[in-house]
Coordinates of C-alpha atoms in Angstrom, one line a residue:
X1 CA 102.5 126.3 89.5
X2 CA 100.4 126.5 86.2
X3 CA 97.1 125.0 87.2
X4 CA 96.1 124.8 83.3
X5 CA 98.5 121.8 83.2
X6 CA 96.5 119.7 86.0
X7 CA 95.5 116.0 84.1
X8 CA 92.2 114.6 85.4
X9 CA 92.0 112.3 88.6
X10 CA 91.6 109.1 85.8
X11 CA 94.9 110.2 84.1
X12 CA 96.5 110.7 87.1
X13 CA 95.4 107.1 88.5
X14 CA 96.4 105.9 84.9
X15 CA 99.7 107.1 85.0
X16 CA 100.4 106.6 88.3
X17 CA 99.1 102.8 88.4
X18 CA 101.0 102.2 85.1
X19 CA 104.4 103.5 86.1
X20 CA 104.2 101.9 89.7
X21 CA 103.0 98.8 88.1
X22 CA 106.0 98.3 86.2
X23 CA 108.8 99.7 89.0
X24 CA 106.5 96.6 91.2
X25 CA 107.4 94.3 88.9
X26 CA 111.0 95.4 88.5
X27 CA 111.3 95.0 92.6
X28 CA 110.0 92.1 92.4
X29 CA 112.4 90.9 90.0
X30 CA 115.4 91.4 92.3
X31 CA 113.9 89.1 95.0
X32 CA 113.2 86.6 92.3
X33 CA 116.7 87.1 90.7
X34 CA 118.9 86.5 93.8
X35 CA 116.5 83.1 94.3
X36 CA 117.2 82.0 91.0
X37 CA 121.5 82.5 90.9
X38 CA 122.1 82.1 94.4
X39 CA 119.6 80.2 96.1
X40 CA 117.4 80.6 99.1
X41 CA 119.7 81.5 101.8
X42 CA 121.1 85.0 99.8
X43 CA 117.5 85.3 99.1
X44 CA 117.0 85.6 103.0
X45 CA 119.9 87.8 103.5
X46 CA 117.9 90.1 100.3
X47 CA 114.6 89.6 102.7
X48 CA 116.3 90.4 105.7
X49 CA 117.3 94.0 104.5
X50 CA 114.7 95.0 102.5
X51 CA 112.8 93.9 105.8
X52 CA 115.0 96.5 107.7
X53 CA 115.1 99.2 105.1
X54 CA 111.6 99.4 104.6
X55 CA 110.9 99.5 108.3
X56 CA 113.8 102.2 108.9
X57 CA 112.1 103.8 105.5
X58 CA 109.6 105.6 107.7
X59 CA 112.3 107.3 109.3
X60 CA 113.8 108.6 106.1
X61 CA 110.1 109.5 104.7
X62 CA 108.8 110.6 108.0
X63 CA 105.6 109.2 106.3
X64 CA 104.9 113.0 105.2
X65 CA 103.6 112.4 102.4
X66 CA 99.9 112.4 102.6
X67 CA 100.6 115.0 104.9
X68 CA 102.9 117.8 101.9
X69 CA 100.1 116.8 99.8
X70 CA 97.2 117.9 101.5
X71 CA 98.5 121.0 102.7
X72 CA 96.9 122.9 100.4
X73 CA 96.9 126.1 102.1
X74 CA 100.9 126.3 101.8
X75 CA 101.8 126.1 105.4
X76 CA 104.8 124.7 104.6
X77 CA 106.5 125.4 101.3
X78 CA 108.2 122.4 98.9
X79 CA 111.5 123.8 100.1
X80 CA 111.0 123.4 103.6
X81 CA 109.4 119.7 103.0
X82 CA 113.1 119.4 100.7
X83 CA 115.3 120.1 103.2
X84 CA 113.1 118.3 106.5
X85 CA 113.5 114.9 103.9
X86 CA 117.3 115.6 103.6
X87 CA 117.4 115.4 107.6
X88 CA 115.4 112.9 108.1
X89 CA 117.1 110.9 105.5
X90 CA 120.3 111.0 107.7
X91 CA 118.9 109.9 110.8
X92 CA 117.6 106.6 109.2
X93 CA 120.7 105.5 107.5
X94 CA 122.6 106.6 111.2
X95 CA 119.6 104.4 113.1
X96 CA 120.6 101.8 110.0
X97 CA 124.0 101.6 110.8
X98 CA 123.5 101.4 114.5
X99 CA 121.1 98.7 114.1
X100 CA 122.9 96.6 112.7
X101 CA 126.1 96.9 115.0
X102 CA 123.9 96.1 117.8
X103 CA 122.6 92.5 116.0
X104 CA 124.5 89.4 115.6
X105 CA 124.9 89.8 111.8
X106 CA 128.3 88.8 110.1
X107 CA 129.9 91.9 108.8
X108 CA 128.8 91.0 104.9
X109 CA 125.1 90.7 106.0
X110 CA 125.2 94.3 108.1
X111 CA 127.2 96.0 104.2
X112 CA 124.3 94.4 102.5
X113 CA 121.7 96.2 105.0
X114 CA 123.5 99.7 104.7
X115 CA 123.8 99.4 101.3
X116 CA 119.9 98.7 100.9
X117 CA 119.4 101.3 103.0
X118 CA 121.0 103.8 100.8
X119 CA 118.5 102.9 98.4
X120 CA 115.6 103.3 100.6
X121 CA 116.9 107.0 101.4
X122 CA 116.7 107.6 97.3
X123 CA 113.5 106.4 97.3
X124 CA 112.1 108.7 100.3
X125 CA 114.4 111.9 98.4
X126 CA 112.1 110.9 95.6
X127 CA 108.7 111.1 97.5
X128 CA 109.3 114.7 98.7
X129 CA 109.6 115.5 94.9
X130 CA 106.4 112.7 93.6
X131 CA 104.6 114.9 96.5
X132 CA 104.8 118.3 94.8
X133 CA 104.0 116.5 91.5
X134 CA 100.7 114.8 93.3
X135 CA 99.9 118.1 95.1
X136 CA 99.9 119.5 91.2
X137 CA 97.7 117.2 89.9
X138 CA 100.6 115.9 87.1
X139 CA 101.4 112.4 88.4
X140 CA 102.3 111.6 84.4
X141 CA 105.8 112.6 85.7
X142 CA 105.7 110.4 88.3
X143 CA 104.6 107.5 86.0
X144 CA 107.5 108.3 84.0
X145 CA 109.9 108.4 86.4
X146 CA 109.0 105.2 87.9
X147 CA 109.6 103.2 84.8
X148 CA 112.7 104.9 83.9
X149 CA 114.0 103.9 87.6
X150 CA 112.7 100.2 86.8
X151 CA 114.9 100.0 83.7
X152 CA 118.2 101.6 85.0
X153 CA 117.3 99.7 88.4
X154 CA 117.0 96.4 86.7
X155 CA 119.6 96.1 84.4
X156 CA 122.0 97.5 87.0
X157 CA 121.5 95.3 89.6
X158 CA 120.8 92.3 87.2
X159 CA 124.1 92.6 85.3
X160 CA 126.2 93.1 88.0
X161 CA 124.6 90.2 89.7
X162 CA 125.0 87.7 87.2
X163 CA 128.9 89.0 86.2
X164 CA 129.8 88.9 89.9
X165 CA 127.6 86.1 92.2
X166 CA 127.9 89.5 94.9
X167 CA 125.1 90.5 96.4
X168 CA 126.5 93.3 97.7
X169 CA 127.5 94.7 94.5
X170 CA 124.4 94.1 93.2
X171 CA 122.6 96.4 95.7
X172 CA 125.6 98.8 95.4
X173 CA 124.6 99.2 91.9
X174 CA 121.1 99.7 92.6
X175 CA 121.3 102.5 95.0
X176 CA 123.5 104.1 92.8
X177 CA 121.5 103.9 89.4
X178 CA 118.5 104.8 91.5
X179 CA 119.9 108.2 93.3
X180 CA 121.2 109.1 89.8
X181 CA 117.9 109.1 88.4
X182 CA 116.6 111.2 91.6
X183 CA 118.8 113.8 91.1
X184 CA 118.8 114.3 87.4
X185 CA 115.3 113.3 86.5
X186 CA 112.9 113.5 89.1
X187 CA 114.5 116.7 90.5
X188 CA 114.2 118.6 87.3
X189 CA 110.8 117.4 86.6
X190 CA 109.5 118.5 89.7
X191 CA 110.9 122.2 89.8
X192 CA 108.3 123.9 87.9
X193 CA 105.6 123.0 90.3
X194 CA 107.3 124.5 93.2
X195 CA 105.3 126.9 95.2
X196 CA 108.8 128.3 96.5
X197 CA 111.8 129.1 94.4
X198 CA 115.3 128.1 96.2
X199 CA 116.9 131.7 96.9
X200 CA 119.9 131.9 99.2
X201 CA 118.2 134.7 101.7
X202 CA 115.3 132.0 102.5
X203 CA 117.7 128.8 103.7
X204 CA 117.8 130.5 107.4
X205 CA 113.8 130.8 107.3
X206 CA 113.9 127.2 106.2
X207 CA 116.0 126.3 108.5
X208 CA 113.8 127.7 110.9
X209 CA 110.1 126.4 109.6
X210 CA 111.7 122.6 109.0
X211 CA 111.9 122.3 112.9
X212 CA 107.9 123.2 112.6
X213 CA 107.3 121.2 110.0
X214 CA 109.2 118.2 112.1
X215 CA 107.4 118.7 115.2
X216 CA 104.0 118.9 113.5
X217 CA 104.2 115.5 111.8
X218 CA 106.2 113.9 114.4
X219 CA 102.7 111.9 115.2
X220 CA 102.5 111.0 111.6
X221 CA 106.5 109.8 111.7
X222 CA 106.2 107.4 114.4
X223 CA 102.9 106.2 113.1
X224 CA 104.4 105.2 109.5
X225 CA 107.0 103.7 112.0
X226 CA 105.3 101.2 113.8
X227 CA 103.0 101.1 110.7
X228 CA 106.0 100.0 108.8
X229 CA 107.7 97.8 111.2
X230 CA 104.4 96.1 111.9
X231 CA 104.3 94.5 108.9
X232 CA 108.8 93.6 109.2
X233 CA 108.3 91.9 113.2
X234 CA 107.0 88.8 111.9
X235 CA 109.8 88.5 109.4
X236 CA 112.1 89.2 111.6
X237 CA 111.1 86.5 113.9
X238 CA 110.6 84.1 111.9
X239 CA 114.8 84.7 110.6
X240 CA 115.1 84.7 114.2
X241 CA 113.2 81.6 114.7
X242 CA 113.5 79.4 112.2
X243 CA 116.6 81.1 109.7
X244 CA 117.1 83.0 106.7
X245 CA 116.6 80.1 104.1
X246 CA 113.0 79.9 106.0
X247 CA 112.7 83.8 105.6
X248 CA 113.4 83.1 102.1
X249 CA 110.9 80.7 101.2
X250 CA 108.2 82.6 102.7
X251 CA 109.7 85.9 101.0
X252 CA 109.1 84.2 97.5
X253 CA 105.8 82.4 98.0
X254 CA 104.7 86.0 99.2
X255 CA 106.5 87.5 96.1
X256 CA 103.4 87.2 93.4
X257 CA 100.9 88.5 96.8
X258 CA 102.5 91.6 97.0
X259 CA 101.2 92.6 93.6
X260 CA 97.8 92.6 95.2
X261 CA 98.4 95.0 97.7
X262 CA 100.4 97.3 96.3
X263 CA 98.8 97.5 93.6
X264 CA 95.3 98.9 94.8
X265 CA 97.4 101.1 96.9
X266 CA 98.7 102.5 93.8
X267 CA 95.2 103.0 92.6
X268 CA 94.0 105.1 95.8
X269 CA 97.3 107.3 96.3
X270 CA 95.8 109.6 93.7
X271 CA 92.8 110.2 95.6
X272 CA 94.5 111.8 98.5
X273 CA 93.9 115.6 97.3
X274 CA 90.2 115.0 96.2
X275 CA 89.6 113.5 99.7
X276 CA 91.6 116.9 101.3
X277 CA 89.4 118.8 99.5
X278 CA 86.1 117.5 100.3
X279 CA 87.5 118.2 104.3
X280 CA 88.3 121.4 103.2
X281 CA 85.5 121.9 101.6
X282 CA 83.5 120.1 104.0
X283 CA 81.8 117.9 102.2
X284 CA 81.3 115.2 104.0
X285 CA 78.9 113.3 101.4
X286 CA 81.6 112.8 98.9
X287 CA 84.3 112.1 101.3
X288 CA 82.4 109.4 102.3
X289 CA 81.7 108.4 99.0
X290 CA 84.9 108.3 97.8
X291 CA 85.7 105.8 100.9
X292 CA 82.7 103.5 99.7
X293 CA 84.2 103.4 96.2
X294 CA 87.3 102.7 97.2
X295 CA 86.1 99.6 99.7
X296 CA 83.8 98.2 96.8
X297 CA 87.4 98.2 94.3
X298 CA 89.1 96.5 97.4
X299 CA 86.6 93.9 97.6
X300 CA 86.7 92.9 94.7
X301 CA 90.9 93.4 94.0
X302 CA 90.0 90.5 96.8
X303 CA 87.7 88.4 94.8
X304 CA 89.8 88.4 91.1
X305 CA 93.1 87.6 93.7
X306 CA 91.4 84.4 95.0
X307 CA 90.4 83.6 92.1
X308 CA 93.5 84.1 89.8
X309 CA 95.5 82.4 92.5
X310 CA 93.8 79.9 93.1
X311 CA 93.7 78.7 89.2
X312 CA 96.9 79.8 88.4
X313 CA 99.4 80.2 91.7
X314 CA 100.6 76.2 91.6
X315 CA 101.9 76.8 88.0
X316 CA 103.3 80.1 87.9
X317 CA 105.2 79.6 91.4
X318 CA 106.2 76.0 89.9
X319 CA 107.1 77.7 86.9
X320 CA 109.5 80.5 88.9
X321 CA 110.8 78.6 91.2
X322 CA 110.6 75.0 90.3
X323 CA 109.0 72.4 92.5
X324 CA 110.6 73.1 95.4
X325 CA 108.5 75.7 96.1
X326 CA 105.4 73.3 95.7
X327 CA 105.3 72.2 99.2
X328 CA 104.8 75.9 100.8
X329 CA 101.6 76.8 98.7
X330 CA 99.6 76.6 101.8
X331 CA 101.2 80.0 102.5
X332 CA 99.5 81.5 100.1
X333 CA 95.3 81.9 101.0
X334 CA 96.6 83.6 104.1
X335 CA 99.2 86.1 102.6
X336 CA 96.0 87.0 100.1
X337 CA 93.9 88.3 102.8
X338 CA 96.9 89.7 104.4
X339 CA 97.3 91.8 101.1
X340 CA 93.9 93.2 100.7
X341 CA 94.1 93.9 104.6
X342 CA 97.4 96.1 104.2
X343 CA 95.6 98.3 101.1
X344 CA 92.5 99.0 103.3
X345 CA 94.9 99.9 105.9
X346 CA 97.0 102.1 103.8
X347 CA 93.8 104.4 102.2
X348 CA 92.2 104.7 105.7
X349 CA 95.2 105.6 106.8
X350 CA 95.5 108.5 104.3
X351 CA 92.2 109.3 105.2
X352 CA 92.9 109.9 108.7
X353 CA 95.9 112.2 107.6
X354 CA 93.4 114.2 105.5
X355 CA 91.3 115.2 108.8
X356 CA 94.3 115.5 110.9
X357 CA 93.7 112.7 113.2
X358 CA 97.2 112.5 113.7
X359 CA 97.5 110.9 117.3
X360 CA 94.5 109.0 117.2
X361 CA 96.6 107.5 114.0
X362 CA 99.7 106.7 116.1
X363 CA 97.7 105.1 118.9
X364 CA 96.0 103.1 116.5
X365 CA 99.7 102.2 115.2
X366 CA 101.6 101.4 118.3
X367 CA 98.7 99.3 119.7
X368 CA 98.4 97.3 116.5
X369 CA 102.4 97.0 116.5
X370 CA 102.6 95.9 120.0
X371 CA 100.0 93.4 119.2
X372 CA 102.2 91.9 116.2
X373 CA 105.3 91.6 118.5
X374 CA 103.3 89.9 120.9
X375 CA 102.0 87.3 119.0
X376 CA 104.6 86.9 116.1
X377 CA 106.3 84.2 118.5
X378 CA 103.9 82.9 119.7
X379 CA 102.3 81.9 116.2
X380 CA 105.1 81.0 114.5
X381 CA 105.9 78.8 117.5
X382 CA 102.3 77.2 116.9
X383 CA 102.1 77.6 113.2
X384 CA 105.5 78.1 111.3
X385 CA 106.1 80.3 108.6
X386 CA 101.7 81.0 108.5
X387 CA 102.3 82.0 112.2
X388 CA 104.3 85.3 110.7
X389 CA 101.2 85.9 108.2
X390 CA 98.4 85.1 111.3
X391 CA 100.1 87.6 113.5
X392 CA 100.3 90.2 111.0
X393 CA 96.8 89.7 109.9
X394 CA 95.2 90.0 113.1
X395 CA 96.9 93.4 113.8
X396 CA 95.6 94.5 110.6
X397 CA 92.6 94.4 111.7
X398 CA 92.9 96.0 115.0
X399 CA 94.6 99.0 113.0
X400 CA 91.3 99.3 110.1
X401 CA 88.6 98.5 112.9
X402 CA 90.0 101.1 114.9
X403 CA 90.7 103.7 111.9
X404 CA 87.1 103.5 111.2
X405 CA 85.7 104.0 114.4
X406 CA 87.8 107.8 114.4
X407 CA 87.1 108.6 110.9
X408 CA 83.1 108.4 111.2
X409 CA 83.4 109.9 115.1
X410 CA 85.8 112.7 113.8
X411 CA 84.1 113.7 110.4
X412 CA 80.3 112.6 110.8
X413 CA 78.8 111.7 107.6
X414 CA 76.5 114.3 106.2
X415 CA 72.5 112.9 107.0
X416 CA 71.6 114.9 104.5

């Protein structure tokens, strides 16, 4: 890697907020799309599998990333994090195909799962490469990547959509515009800043060190698991419950919410190196600092989101979805806190991958998943469609409470 090239941590958060940004809105556009030309109940079917590809997403990504980009010392190299991503990949869109043979969907609904799916597993081939980038400090590449996915994304799905009414061509045409940018962008850009050049004489030794590699982050996998399919319970039984044009509705009100959180997350993912260095480094002052900062931007991310919402949500949703969507505002104040609650989850999350806390991180994630399916139907029995947001929310806060109690027991702040 040339080290010369490294941007700055503010060009790397610029580039990567910018890029991610626009790819954001361009997902969110194909929710809004479906709603728009075929109403709310392919809108739920939409919901339904990005609710299963995201949760099955874990799988494919083995939630390694924090994990490749903090190994700084090189135990692994990029090839071996390559070829553990092509494996895992596999297994999720098998677990994919068998979960959806074992659920009461009509055969169209299960195609339209797989088929997201397929699009999921691009998207985790594409973190194994953004991780190298990251690790090299040149997340411009990234940025750049991430709109050019957004455009080819868009207009694929988007046109085939509107010329067919077919959902199911529609995400056809999204997985496939979104591998081919994987392969012949993202691949390429990504090459240089391998610490390991592909050589036929090391695949067996890969081979080999990918079984490590599997088994050391095993705790991290089925943490971004029931991390994952925390948040995709209560959707699921609230389609279960009370049907997919519900599922819908509450998909689109929670549309413009999203933003919120995914946004600050895409401010903080940058600062997973810095914060691996200061544990390396063991500088506990600025590790902590950086975790202040970082809680002080959340705040207020919190404070402009109730505020812009709150003057301007009745008239944009009015103005995307018409007034039928009027009635189901009252979904909104929750799904806000909800937001902020999933990006402090997210960074302390990273943080606990930095120090290695890797099983006190999938306790912390099965108890706060178990907690989710435990009340999901119960509190969308008592609430409705909030019930799915109250649920989530309260094992949210399990998860940060708990995440903060083992990072300040497992890297004591410095009293100097």
């Amino acid at each position: 890697m040339n080290r010369a090239k490294e941007l700055s941590i503010g060009e790397n958060i610029a580039w990567n907020s910018i890029g991610n940004f626009v790819y954001l809105i361009a997902q969110w556009a194909l929710s809004y799309i479906v709603v728009r030309v075929l109403g709310y109940g392919p809108a739920g079917t939409f919901s339904l599998a990005m609710s299963i590809g995201n949760s099955l997403n874990a799988i494919a990504t083995y939630t390694m990333r924090n994990y490749q980009v903090s190994d700084l010392k090189g135990d692994y190299s990029d090839n071996q994090y390559i070829l553990s991503r092509a494996i895992t990949s596999g297994i999720s869109l098998l677990a994919c195909i068998v979960f959806t043979g074992i659920n009461p969907y009509d055969g169209y609904t299960s195609l339209c799962i797989i088929a997201y799916m397929v699009f999921k597993i691009s998207e985790a081939v594409s973190d194994v490469y953004q991780g190298i980038l990251q690790r090299a400090n040149r997340m411009d590449y990234i940025g750049k990547a991430y709109i050019l996915k957004s455009l080819v994304d868009l207009a694929l799905y988007c046109g085939i959509l509107l010329a067919t009414n077919d959902l199911l061509f529609a995400i056809c045409g999204l997985s496939i515009g979104s591998t081919a940018i994987v392969c012949i962008y993202e691949r390429a850009t990504a090459r240089p800043f391998s610490n390991q050049k592909k050589t036929s004489s090391d695949v067996k030794e890969d081979l080999g060190r990918v079984l490590g590699l599997l088994i050391a982050c095993l705790p991290i996998a089925a943490y971004g698991l029931f991390f994952n399919t925390m948040g995709q319970v209560p959707r699921y039984a609230l389609e279960f419950m009370l049907g997919s044009e519900k599922l819908g509705i509450y998909t689109s009100v929670a549309m413009p919410v999203t933003l919120v959180q995914v946004s600050a997350n895409y401010l903080f993912v940058p600062l997973t190196a810095p914060l691996a260095q200061c544990y390396l480094d063991k500088n506990s002052k600025r590790f902590y600092d950086i975790i202040k900062k970082v809680s002080i931007a959340i705040a207020i991310i919190a404070v402009c989101a109730f505020a812009g919402f709150g003057l301007l949500g009745k008239p944009v949703m009015r103005l995307l979805f018409g007034d039928s969507i009027l009635p189901h505002l009252y979904l909104l104040n929750p799904l806000i806190v909800c937001s902020i609650l999933v990006a402090l989850s997210w960074f302390l999350s990273a943080a606990l991958t930095v120090i290695r806390q890797l099983k006190g991180q999938l306790l912390l994630s099965l108890s706060s998943f178990i907690l989710s399916c435990i009340l999901s139907p119960l509190l969308i029995s008592l609430f409705g469609m909030n019930g799915a947001t109250f649920s989530y929310i309260a094992a949210l806060l399990a998860f940060s409470a708990g995440s903060l109690v083992l990072l300040f027991k497992s890297f004591k702040p410095s009293t100097a």
